[in-house]
XYZ file of N, CA and C in Angstrom:
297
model
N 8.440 -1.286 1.464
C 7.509 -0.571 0.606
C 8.103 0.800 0.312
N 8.345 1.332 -1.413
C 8.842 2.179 -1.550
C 7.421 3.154 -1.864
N 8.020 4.421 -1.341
C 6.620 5.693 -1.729
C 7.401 6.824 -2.984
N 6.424 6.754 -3.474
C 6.704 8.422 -4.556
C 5.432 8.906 -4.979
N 5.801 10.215 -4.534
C 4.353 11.295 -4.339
C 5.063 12.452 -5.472
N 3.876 13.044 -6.639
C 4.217 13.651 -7.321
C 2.892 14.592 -6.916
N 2.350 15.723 -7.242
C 1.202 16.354 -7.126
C -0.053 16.194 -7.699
N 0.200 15.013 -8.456
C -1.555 14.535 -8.743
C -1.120 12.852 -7.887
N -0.526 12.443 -7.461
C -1.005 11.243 -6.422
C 0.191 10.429 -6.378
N 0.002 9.278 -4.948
C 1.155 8.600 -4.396
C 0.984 7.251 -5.077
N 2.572 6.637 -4.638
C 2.337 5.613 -5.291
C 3.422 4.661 -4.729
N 2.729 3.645 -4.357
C 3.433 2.852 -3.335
C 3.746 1.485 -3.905
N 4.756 1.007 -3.805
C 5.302 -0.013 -4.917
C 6.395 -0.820 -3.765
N 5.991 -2.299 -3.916
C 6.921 -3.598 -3.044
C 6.808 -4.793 -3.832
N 7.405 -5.182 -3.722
C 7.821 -6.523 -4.081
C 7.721 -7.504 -3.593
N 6.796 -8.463 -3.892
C 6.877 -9.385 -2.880
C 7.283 -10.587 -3.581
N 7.466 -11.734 -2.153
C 7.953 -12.869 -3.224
C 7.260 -13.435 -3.939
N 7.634 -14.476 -4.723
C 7.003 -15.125 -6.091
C 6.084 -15.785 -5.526
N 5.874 -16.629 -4.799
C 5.036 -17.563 -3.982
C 3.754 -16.892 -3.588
N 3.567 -16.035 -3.707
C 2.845 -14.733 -2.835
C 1.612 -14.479 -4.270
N 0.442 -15.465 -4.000
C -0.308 -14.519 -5.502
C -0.893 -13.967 -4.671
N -1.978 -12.966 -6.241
C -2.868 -11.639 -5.689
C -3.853 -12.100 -5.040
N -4.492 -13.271 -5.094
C -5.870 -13.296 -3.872
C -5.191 -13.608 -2.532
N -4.072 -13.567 -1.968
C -3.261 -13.286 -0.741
C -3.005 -12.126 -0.582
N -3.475 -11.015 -1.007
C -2.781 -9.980 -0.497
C -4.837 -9.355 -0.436
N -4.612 -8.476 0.874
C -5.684 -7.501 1.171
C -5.271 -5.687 0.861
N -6.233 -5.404 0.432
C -5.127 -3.678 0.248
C -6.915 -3.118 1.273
N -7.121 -2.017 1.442
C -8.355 -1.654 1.895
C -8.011 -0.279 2.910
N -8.750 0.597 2.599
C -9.130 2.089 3.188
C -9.401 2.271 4.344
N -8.917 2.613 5.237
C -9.676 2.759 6.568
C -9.593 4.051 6.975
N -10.493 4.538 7.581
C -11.306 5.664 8.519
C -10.040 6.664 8.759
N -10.003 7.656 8.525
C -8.445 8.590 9.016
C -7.788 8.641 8.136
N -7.845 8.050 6.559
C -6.817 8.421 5.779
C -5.177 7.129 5.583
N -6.338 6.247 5.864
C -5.464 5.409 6.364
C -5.433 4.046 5.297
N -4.293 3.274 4.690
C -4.296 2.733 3.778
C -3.372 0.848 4.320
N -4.323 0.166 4.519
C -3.658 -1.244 5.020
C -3.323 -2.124 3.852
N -2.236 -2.945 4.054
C -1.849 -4.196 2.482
C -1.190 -4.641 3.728
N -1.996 -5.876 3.603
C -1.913 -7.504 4.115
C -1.630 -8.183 2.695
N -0.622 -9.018 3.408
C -0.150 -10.123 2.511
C 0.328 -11.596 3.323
N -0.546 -12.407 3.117
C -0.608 -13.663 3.906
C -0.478 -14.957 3.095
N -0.050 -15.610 3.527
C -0.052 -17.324 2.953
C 0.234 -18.096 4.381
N -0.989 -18.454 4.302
C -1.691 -19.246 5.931
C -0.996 -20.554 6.276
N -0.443 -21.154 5.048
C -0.271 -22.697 5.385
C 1.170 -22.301 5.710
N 1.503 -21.633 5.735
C 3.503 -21.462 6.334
C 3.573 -20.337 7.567
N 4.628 -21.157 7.614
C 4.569 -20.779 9.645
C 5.639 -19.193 9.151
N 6.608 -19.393 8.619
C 7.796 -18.314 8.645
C 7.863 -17.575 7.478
N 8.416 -16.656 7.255
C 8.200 -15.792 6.046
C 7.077 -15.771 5.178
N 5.865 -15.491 5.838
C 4.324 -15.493 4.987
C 3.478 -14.527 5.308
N 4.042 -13.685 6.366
C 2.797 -12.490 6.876
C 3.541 -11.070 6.405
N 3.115 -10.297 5.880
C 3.528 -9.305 5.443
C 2.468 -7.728 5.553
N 3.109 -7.053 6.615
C 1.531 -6.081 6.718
C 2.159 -4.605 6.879
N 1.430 -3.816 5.752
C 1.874 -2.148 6.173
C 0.343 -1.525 6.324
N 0.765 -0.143 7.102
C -0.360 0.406 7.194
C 0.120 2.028 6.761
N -0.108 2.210 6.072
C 0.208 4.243 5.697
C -0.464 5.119 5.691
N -0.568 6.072 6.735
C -0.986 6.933 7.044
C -1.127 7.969 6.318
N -1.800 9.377 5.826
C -1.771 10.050 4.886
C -1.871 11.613 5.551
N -1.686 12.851 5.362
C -2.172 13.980 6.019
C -3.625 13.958 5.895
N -4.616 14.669 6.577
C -6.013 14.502 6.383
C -6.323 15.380 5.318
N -7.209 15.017 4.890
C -7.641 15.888 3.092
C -6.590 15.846 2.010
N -5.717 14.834 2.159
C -4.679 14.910 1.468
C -4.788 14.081 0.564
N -5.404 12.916 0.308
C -5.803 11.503 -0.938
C -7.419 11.242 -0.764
N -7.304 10.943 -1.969
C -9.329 10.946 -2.464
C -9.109 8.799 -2.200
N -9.394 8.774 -1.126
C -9.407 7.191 -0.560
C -9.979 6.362 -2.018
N -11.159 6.842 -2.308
C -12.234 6.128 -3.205
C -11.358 5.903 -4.560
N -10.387 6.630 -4.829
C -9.491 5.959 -6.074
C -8.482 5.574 -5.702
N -8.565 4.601 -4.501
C -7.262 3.634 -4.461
C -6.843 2.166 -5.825
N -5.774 1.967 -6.176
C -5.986 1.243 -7.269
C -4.838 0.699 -7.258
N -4.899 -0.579 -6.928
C -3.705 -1.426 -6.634
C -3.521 -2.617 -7.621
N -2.480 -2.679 -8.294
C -1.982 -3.985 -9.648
C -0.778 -4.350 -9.376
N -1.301 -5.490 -9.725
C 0.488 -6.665 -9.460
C 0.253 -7.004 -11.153
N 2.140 -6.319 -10.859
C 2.799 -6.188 -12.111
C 3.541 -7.885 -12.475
N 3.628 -7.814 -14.086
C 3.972 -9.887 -13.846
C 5.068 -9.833 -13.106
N 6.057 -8.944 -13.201
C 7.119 -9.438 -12.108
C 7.203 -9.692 -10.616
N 5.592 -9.622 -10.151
C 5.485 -9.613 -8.708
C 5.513 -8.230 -8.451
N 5.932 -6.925 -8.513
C 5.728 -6.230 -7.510
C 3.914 -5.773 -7.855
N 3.856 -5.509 -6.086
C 2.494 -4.737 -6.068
C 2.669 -3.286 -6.045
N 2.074 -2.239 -6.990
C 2.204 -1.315 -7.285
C 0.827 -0.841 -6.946
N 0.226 0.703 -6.106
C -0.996 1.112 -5.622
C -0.910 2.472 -5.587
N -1.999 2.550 -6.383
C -1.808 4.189 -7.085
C -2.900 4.781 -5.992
N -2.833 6.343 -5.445
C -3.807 6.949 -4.608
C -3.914 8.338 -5.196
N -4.970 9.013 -6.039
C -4.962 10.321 -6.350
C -5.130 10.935 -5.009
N -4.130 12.477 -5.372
C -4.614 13.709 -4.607
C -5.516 14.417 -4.518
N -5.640 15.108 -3.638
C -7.039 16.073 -3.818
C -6.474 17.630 -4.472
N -6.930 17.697 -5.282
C -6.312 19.349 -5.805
C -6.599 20.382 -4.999
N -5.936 20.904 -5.344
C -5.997 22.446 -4.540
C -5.610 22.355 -2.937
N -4.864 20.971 -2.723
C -4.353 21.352 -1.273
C -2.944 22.443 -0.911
N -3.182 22.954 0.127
C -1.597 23.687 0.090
C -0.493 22.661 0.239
N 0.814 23.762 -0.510
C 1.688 22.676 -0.533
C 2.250 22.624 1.034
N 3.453 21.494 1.473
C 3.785 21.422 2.680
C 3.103 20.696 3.592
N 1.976 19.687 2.995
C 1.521 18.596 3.533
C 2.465 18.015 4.085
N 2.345 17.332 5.418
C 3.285 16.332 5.933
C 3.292 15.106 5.514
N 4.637 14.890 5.017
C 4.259 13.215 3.890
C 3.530 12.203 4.469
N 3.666 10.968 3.617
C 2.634 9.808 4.149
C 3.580 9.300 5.267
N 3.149 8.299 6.217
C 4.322 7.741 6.666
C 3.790 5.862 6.516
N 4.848 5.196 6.446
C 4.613 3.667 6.446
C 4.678 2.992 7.685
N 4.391 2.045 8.207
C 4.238 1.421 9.255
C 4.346 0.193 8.862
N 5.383 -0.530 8.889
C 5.447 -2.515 8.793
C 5.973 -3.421 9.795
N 4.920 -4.650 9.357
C 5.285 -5.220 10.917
C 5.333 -6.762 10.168
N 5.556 -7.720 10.774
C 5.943 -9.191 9.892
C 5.278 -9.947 10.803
């Protein structure tokens, strides 16, 4: 999962494989600033679980406009506005993936 943060909001962009549609993938907000994308296909044992979790500085993304689209080429692309007026020198997001 690649990140790029400009000062109005982040934007987190992967690719997944072709096999992989959008009602398999979970994206969803959690408590702390915290941003999960599950990507599953249940009936296969090996290469089918796909999970990040990204962490954010606190007061740093307005959770409630998370907005995630799969582009036709497969990648999933997930837009997160900033909150204005934070100081700069926030500590970036960080990613967390596990298979």
């Amino acid at each position: 999962m690649r990140l790029r943060s400009i000062a109005a909001e982040h934007t987190l962009a992967v690719r997944l494989p072709e096999w992989l549609a959008p009602e398999m993938v979970t994206v969803c907000a959690k408590k702390g600033a915290r941003l999960s994308v599950v990507a599953d296909l249940w009936h296969l044992e090996r290469d089918s679980h796909y999970e990040w979790e990204v962490a954010f500085a606190p007061l740093d993304v307005d959770m409630r406009s998370v907005k995630a689209v799969f582009e036709p080429d497969g990648q999933l692309v997930i837009h997160i506005r900033r909150r204005s007026g934070m100081p700069e020198g926030l500590e970036s997001p960080r990613i967390y993936a596990s298979s």
